[in-house]
CSV table of C-alpha atoms and ligand atoms in Angstrom, one decimal:
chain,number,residue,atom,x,y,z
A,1,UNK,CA,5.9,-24.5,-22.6
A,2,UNK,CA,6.0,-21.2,-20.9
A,3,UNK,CA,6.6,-21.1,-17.2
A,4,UNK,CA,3.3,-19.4,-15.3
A,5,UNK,CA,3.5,-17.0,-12.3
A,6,UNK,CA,2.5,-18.9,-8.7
A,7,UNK,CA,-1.3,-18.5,-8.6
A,8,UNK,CA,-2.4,-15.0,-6.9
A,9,UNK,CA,1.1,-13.1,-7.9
A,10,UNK,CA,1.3,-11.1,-10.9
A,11,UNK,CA,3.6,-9.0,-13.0
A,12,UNK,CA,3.3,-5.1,-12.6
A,13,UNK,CA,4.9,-2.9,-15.2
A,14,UNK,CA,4.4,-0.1,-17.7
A,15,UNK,CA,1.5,2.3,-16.9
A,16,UNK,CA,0.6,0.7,-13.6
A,17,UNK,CA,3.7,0.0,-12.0
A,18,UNK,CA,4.5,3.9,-12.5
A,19,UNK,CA,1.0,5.0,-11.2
A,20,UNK,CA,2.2,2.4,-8.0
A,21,UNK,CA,5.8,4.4,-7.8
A,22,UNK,CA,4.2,7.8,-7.7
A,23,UNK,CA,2.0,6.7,-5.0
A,24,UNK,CA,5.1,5.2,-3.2
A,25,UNK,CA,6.9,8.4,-3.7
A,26,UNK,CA,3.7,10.4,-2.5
A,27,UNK,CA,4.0,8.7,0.8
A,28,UNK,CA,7.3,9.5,1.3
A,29,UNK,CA,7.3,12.7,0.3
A,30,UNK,CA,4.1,13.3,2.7
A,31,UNK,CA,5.4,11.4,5.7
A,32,UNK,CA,8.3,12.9,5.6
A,33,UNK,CA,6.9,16.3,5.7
A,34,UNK,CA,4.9,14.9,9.0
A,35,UNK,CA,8.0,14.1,10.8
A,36,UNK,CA,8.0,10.1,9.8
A,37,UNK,CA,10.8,8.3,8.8
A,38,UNK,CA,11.1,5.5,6.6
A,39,UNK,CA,11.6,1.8,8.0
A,40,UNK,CA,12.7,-1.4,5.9
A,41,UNK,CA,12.5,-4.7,8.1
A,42,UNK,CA,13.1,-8.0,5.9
A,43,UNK,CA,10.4,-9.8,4.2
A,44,UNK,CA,11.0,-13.0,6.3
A,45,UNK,CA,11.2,-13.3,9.9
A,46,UNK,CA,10.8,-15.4,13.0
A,47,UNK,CA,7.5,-17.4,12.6
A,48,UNK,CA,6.6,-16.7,16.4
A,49,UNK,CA,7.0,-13.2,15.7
A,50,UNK,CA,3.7,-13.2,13.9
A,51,UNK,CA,2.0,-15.5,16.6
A,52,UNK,CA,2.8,-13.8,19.5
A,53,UNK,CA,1.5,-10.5,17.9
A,54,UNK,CA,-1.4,-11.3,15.2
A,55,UNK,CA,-2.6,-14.2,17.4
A,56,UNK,CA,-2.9,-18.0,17.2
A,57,UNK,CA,-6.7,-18.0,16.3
A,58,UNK,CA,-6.9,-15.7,14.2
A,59,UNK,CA,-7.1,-16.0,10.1
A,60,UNK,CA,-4.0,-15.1,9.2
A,61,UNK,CA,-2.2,-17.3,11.9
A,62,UNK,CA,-4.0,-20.2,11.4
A,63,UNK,CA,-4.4,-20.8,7.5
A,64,UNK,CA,-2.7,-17.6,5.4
A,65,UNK,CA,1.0,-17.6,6.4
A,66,UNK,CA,3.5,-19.0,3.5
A,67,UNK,CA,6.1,-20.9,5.7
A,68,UNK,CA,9.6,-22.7,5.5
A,69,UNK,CA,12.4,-24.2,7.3
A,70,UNK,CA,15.9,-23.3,7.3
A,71,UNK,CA,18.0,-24.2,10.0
A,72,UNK,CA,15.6,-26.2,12.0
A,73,UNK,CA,13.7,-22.7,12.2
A,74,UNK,CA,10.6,-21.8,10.7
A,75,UNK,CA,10.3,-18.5,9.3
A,76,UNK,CA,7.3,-17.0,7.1
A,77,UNK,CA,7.1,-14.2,4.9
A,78,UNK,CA,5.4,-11.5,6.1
A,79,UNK,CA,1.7,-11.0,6.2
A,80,UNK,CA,1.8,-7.8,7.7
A,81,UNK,CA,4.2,-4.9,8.4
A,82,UNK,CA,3.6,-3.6,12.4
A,83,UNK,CA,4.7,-7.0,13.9
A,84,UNK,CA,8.3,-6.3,12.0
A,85,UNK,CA,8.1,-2.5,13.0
A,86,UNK,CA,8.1,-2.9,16.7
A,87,UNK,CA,10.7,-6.3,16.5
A,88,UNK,CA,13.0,-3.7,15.3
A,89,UNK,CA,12.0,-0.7,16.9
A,90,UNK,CA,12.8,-3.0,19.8
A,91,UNK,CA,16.1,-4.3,18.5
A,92,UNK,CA,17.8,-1.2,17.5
A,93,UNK,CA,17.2,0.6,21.0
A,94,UNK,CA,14.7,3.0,18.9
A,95,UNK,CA,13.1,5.3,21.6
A,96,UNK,CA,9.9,6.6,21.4
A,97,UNK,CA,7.9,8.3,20.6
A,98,UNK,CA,8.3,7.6,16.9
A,99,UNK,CA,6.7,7.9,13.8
A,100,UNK,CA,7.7,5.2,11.2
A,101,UNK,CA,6.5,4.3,7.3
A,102,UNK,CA,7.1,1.3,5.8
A,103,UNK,CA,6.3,0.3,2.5
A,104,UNK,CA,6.8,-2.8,1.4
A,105,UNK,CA,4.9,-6.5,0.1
A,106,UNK,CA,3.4,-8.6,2.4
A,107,UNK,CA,1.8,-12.4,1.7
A,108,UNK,CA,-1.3,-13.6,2.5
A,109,UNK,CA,-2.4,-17.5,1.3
A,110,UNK,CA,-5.4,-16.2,0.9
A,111,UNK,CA,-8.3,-17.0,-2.2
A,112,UNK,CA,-7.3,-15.1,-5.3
A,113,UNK,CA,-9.5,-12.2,-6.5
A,114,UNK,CA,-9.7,-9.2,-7.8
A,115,UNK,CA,-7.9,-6.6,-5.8
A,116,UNK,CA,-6.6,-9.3,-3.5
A,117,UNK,CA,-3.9,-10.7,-4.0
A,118,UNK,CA,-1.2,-13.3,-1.9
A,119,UNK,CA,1.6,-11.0,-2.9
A,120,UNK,CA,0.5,-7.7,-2.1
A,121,UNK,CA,2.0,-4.0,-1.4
A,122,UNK,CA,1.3,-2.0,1.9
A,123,UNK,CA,2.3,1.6,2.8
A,124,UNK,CA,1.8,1.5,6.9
A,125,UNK,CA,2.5,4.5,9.5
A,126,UNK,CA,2.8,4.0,13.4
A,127,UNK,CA,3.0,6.4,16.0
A,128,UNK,CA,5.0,4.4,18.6
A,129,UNK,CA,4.6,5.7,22.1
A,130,UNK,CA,1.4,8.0,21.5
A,131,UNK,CA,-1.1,6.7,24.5
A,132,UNK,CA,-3.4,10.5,24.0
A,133,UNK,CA,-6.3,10.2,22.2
A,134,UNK,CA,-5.0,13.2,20.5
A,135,UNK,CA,-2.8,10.6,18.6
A,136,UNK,CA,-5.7,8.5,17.4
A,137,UNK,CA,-7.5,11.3,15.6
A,138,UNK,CA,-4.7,12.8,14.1
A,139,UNK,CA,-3.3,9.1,13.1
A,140,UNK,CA,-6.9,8.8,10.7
A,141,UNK,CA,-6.2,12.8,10.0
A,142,UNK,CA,-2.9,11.5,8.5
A,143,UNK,CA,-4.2,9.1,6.2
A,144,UNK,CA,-7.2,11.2,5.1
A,145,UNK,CA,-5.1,13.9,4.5
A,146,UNK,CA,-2.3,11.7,2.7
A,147,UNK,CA,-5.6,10.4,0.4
A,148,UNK,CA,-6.3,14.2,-0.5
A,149,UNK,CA,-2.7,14.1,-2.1
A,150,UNK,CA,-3.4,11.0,-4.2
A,151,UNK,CA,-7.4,12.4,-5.2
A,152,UNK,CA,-8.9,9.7,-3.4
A,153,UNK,CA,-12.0,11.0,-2.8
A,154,UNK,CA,-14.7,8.4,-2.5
A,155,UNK,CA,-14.7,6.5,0.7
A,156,UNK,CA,-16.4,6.9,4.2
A,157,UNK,CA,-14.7,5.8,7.2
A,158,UNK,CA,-16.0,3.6,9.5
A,159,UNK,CA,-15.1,3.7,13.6
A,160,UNK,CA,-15.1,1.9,16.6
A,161,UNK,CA,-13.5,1.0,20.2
A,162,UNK,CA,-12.9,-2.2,21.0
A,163,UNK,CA,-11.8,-1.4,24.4
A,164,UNK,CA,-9.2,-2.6,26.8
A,165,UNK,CA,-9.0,-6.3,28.3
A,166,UNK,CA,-10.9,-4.9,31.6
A,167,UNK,CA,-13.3,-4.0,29.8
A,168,UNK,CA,-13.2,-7.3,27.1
A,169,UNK,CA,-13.5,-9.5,30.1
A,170,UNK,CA,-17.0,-8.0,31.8
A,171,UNK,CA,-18.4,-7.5,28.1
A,172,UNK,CA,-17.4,-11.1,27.1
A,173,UNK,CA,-19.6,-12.9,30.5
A,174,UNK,CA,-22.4,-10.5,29.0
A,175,UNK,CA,-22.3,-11.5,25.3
A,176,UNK,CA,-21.7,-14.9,26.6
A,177,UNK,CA,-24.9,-15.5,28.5
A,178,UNK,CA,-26.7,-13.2,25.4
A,179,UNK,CA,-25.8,-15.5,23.1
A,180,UNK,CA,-25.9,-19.0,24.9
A,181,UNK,CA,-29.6,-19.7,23.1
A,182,UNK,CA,-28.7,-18.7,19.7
A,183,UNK,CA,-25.3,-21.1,19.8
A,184,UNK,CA,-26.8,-23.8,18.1
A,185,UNK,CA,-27.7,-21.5,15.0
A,186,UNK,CA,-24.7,-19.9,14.5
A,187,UNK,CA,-22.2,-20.9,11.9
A,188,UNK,CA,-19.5,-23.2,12.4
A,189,UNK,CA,-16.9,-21.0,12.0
A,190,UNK,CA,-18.4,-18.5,15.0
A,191,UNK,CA,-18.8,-21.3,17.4
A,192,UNK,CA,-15.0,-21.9,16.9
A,193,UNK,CA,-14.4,-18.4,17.3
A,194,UNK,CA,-16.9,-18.0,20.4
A,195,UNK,CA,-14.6,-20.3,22.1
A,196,UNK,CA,-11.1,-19.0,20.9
A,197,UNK,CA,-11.3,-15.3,20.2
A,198,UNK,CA,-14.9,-14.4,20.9
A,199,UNK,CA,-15.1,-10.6,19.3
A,200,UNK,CA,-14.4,-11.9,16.1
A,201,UNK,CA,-17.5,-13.3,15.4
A,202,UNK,CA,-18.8,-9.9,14.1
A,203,UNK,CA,-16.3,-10.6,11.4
A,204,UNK,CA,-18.6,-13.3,10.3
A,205,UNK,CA,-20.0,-12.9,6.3
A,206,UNK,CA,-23.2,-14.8,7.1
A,207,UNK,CA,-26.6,-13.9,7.2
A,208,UNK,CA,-27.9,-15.8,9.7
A,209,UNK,CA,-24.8,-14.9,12.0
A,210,UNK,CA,-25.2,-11.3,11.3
A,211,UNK,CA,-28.7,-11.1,12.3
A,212,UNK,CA,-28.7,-12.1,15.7
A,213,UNK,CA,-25.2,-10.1,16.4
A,214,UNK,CA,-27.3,-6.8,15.0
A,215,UNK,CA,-29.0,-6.9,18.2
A,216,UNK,CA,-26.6,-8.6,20.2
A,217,UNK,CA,-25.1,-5.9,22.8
A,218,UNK,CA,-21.7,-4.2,21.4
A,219,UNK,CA,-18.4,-3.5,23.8
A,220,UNK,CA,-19.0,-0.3,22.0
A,221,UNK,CA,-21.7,0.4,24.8
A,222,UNK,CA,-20.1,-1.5,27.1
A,223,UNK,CA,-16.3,-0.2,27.9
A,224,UNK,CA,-14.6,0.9,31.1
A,225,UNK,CA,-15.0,4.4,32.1
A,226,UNK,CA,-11.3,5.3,30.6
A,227,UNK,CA,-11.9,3.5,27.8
A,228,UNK,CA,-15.0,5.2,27.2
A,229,UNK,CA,-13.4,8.5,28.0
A,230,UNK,CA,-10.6,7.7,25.2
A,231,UNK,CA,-13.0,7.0,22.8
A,232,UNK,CA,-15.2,10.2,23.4
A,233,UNK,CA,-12.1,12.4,23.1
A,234,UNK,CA,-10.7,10.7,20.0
A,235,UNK,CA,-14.1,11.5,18.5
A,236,UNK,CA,-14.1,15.1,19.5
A,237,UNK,CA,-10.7,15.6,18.3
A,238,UNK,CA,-12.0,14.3,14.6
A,239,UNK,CA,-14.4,16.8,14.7
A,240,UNK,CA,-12.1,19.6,15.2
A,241,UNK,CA,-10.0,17.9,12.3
A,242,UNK,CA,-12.9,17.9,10.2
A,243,UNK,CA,-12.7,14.6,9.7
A,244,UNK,CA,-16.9,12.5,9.0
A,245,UNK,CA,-16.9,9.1,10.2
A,246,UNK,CA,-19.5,6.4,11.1
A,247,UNK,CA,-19.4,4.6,13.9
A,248,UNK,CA,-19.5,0.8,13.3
A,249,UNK,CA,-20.1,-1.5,16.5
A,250,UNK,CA,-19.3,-4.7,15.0
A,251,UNK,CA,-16.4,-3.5,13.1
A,252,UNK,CA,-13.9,-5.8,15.4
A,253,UNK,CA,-10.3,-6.1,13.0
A,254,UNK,CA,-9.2,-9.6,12.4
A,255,UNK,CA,-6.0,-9.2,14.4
A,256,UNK,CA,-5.8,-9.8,18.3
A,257,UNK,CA,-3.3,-7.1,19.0
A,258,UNK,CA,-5.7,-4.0,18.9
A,259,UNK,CA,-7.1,-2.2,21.5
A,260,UNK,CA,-9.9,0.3,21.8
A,261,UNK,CA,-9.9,2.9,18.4
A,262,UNK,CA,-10.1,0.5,15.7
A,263,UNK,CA,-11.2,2.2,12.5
A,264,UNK,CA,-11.2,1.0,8.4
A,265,UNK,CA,-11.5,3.7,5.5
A,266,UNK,CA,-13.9,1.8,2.6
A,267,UNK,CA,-14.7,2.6,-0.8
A,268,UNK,CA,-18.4,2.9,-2.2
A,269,UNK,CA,-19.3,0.4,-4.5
A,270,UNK,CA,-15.8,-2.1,-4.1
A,271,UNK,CA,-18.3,-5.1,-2.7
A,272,UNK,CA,-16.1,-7.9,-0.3
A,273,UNK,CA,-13.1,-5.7,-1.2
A,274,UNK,CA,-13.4,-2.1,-0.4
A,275,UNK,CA,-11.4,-1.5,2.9
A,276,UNK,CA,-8.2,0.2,1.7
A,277,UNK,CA,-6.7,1.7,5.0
A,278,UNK,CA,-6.8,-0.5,7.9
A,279,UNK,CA,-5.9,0.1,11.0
A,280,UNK,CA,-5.8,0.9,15.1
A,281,UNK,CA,-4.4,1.5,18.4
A,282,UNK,CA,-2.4,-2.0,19.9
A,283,UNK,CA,-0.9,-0.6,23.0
A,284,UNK,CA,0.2,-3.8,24.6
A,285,UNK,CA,1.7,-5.1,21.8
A,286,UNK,CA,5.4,-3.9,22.3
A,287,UNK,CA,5.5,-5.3,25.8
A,288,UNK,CA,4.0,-8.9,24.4
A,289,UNK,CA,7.0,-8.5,21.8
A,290,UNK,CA,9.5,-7.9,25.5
A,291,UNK,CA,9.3,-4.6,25.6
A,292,UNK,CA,8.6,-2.0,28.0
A,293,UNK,CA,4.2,-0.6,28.2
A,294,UNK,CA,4.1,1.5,25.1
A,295,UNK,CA,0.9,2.4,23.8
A,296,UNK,CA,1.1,2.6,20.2
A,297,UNK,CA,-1.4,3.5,17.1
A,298,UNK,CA,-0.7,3.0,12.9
A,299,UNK,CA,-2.6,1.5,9.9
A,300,UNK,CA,-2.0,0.1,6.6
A,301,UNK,CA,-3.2,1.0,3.7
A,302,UNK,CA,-3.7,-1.8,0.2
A,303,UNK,CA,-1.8,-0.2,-2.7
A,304,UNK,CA,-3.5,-2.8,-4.8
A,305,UNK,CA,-7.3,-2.3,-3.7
A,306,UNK,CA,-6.6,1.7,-3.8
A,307,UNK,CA,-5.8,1.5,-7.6
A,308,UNK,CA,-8.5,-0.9,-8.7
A,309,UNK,CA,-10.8,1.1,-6.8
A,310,UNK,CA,-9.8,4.4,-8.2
A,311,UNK,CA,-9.3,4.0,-11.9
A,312,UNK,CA,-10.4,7.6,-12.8
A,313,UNK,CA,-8.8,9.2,-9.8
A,314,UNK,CA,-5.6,7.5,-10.6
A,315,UNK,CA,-2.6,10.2,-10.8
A,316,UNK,CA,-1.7,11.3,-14.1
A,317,UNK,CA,1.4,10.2,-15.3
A,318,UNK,CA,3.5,12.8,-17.3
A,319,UNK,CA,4.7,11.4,-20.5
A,320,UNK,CA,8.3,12.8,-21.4
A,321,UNK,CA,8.8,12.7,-25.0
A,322,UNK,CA,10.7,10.3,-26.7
A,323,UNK,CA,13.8,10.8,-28.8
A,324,UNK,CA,15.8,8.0,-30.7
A,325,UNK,CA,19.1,8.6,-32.3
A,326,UNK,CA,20.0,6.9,-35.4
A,327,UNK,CA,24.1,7.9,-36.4
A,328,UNK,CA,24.7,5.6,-39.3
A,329,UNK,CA,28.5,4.5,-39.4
A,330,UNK,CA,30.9,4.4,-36.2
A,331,UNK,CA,33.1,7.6,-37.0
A,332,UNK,CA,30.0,9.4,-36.5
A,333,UNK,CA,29.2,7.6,-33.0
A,334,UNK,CA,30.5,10.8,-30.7
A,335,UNK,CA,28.0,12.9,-32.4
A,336,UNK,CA,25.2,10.6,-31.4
A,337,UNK,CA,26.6,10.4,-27.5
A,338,UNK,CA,26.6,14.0,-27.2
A,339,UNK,CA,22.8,14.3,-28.6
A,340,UNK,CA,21.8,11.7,-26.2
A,341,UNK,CA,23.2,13.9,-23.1
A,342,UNK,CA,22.1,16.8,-24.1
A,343,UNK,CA,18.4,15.2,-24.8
A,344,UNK,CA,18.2,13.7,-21.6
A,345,UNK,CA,19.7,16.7,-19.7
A,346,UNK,CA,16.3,18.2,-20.5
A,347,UNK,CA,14.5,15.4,-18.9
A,348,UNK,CA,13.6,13.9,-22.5
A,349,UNK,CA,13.9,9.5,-22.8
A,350,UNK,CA,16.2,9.0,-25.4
A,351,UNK,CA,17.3,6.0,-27.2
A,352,UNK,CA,20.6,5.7,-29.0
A,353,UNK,CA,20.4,3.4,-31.8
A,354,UNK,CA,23.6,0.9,-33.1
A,355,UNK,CA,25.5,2.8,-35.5
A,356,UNK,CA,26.8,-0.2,-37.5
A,357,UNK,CA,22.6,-0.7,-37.9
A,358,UNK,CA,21.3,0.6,-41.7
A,359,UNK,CA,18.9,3.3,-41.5
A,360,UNK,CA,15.8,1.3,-42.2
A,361,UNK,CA,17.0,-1.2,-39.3
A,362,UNK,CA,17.2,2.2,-36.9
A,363,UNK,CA,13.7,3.5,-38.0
A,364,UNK,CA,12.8,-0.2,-37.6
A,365,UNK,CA,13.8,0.2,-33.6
A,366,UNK,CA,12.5,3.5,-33.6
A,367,UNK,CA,9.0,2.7,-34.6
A,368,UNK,CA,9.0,-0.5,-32.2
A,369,UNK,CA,10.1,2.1,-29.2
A,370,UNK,CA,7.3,4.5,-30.4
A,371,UNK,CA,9.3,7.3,-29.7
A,372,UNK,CA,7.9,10.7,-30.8
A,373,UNK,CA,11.0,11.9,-32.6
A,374,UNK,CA,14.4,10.3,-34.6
A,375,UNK,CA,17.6,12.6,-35.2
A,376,UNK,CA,19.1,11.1,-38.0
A,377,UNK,CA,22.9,11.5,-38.0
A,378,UNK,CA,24.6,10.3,-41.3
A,379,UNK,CA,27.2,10.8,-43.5
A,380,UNK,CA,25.5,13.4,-45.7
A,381,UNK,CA,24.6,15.0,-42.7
A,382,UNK,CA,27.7,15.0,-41.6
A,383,UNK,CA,29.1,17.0,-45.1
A,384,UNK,CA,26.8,19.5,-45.0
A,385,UNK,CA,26.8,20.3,-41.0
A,386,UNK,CA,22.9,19.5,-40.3
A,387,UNK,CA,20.9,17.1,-38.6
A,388,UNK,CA,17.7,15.4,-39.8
A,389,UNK,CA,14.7,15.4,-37.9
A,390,UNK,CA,12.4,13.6,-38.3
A,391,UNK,CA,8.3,14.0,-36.2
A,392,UNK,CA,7.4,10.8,-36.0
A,393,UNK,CA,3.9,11.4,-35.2
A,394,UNK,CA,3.1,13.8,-37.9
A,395,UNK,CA,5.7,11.6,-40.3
A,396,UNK,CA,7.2,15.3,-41.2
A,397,UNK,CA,11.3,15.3,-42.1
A,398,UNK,CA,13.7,18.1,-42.2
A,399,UNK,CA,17.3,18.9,-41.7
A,400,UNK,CA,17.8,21.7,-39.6
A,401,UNK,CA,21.6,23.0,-38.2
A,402,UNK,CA,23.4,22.2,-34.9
A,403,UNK,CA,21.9,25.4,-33.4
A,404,UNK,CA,18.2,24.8,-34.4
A,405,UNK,CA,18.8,21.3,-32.6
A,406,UNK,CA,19.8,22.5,-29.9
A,407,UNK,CA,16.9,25.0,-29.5
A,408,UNK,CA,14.5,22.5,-30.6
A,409,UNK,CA,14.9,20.3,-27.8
A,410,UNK,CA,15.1,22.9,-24.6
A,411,UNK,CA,12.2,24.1,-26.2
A,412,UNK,CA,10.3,20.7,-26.6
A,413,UNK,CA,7.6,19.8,-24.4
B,501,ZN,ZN1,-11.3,-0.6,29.1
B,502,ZN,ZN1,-21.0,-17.0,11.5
């Protein structure tokens, strides 16, 4: 018997776990260019953490954390970076304003399919202590900018305000007494949410539901006057970045913690699962977590769902050749250590063979490896002051002197 993976984990590595590195290193190199620096906060923490911040009835909260005990605590592993980001931005005495990455897996119990995952990788930015609308704009400017350096290209990015509890609280009597004649046909799940966390019934997949909410009156059209004026000047502001959106009133966010600019990035053509950035302002979150008011904005974008989505516009991936060196005998074994170095000095792979190994066993290895080229190092060789080398791909063998090694590998591409 042969021991499985936990249902909706899997394995990454060869091709795809390099095309996920070069997108992690793309980030950082990126972020770090726009003044970010990189945070790592455990992947475990403080189960109230994550209900103080996400919120009790929400999703996540109530039916896709993976928890434990220890210690008569409970703890779960992270479903989602910014809760941690602000816990420590609080616990180290970090003063804002700030702009933090994180990159890092995250774990949903959610239903397995393709491009979602319950072990899953996030690369996040927050600008902590932004309150300007300025901040909002240029926080989507970031990621569509960050998008352009990966070739992601096809995706449309959807906007919204949410607006502020003054204005939640006015909008909420009105969609109340809007929808107090359709209750009975609503879905289950939306009369639960009506009661609990009433804006998240726009969330709701259903036909049925979604009809009456499409002409249901939006808090879009219904903020405060300063929520209104922060949502007209984020706007302008991606205009002058250049930046097309569409404005989606019923796109709410699953999380309680936002308010006003909420905004998702989705891909043409990805069905149930084509947001890959999420994201939005939360300015009372920090002071919920004990801090001081800090208004703050960030998003998080699905490593996973960005490379299923974007098969053709994945990066290239720059294959270095191959070398293997097969020295035959151990008196020879010093030649063989100083190929390797020299090989890899010039950013070649190279793999050094066992020198007690027979030939065929070496060319044996060599093929498994599928390197492109084998330096054979024997004792004939050795007597005459050569080198074979032999092209694997074009099966072509020569022996060629110390010098004509030399050159051919800084020359090698
Ligand atoms: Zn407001
Ligand atoms: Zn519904």
């Amino acid at each position: 018997m042969i021991y499985q993976r936990p249902r909706g984990t899997r394995d990454i590595y060869g091709d795809e776990l390099e095309r996920i590195e070069l997108i992690n290193r793309g980030a950082r190199e990126f972020f770090k260019l726009n003044g970010f620096t990189e945070i790592r906060t455990p992947t475990f923490e403080s189960i109230e953490l994550f209900v103080r911040s996400i919120g009790l009835h929400t999703d996540i909260v109530e039916k896709e954390m993976y928890t434990f005990e220890h210690d008569k605590k409970m703890f779960v592993l992270r479903p989602e970076g910014t809760a941690s980001v602000l816990r420590a931005v609080l616990e180290n005495g970090l003063k804002p304003p700030c702009r933090l990455l994180y990159i890092g897996q995250m774990f949903r119990k959610e239903r397995p399919q393709k491009g979602r995952y319950r072990e899953f990788q996030q690369i996040g930015v927050e600008l902590i202590g932004e309150a300007a609308p300025f901040y909002d704009a240029e926080c989507i400017n970031l990621a569509v900018r960050f998008l352009d350096t990966i070739g992601a290209t096809h995706y449309f990015i959807e906007l919204n305000s949410i607006g502020c509890p003054v204005c939640r609280q006015s909008y909420k009597n009105m969609i109340e007494n809007y929808l107090k004649p359709y209750l009975p046909n609503l879905c289950s799940d939306c009369q639960r949410r009506f009661e609990k966390n009433f804006l998240r019934i726009f969330d709701c997949k259903k036909d049925s539901c979604q009809k009456i909410y499409e002409v249901a009156p939006k808090i879009t059209d219904n903020l405060c006057e300063e929520c209104g004026l922060h949502y007209q000047k984020t706007k302008e502001f991606l205009k002058k970045f250049n930046i097309n959106f569409e404005e989606n009133k019923k796109l709410v966010r699953g999380l309680d913690y936002y308010t006003r600019t909420v905004f998702e990035f989705k891909l043409k053509g990805l069905g149930a699962q084509d947001t890959i950035i999420a994201g939005g302002r939360y300015d009372l979150l920090v002071k919920e977590l004990g801090g001081d008011n800090t208004p703050c904005i960030g998003w998080a974008m699905g490593v996973e769902r960005m490379l299923l989505a974007l098969p053709e516009l994945q990066p290239e991936i720059k294959k270095s050749k191959k070398f293997f060196i097969a020295v035959i005998g151990e008196s020879l074994f010093d030649e063989g250590v100083k190929l390797r170095e020299m090989i890899i000095k010039n950013g070649f792979i190279c793999i050094h063979g066992n020198p007690l190994d027979k030939i065929k066993t070496q060319m044996k290895d060599a093929h498994h490896y599928k390197v492109d080229y084998v330096i054979i190092y024997g004792e004939d060789e050795a007597a005459q002051g050569v080198y074979t080398l032999k092209n694997m791909m074009t099966g072509e063998q020569k022996k060629i002197s110390q010098n004509e090694i030399i050159q051919f590998i800084e020359q090698c591409q």
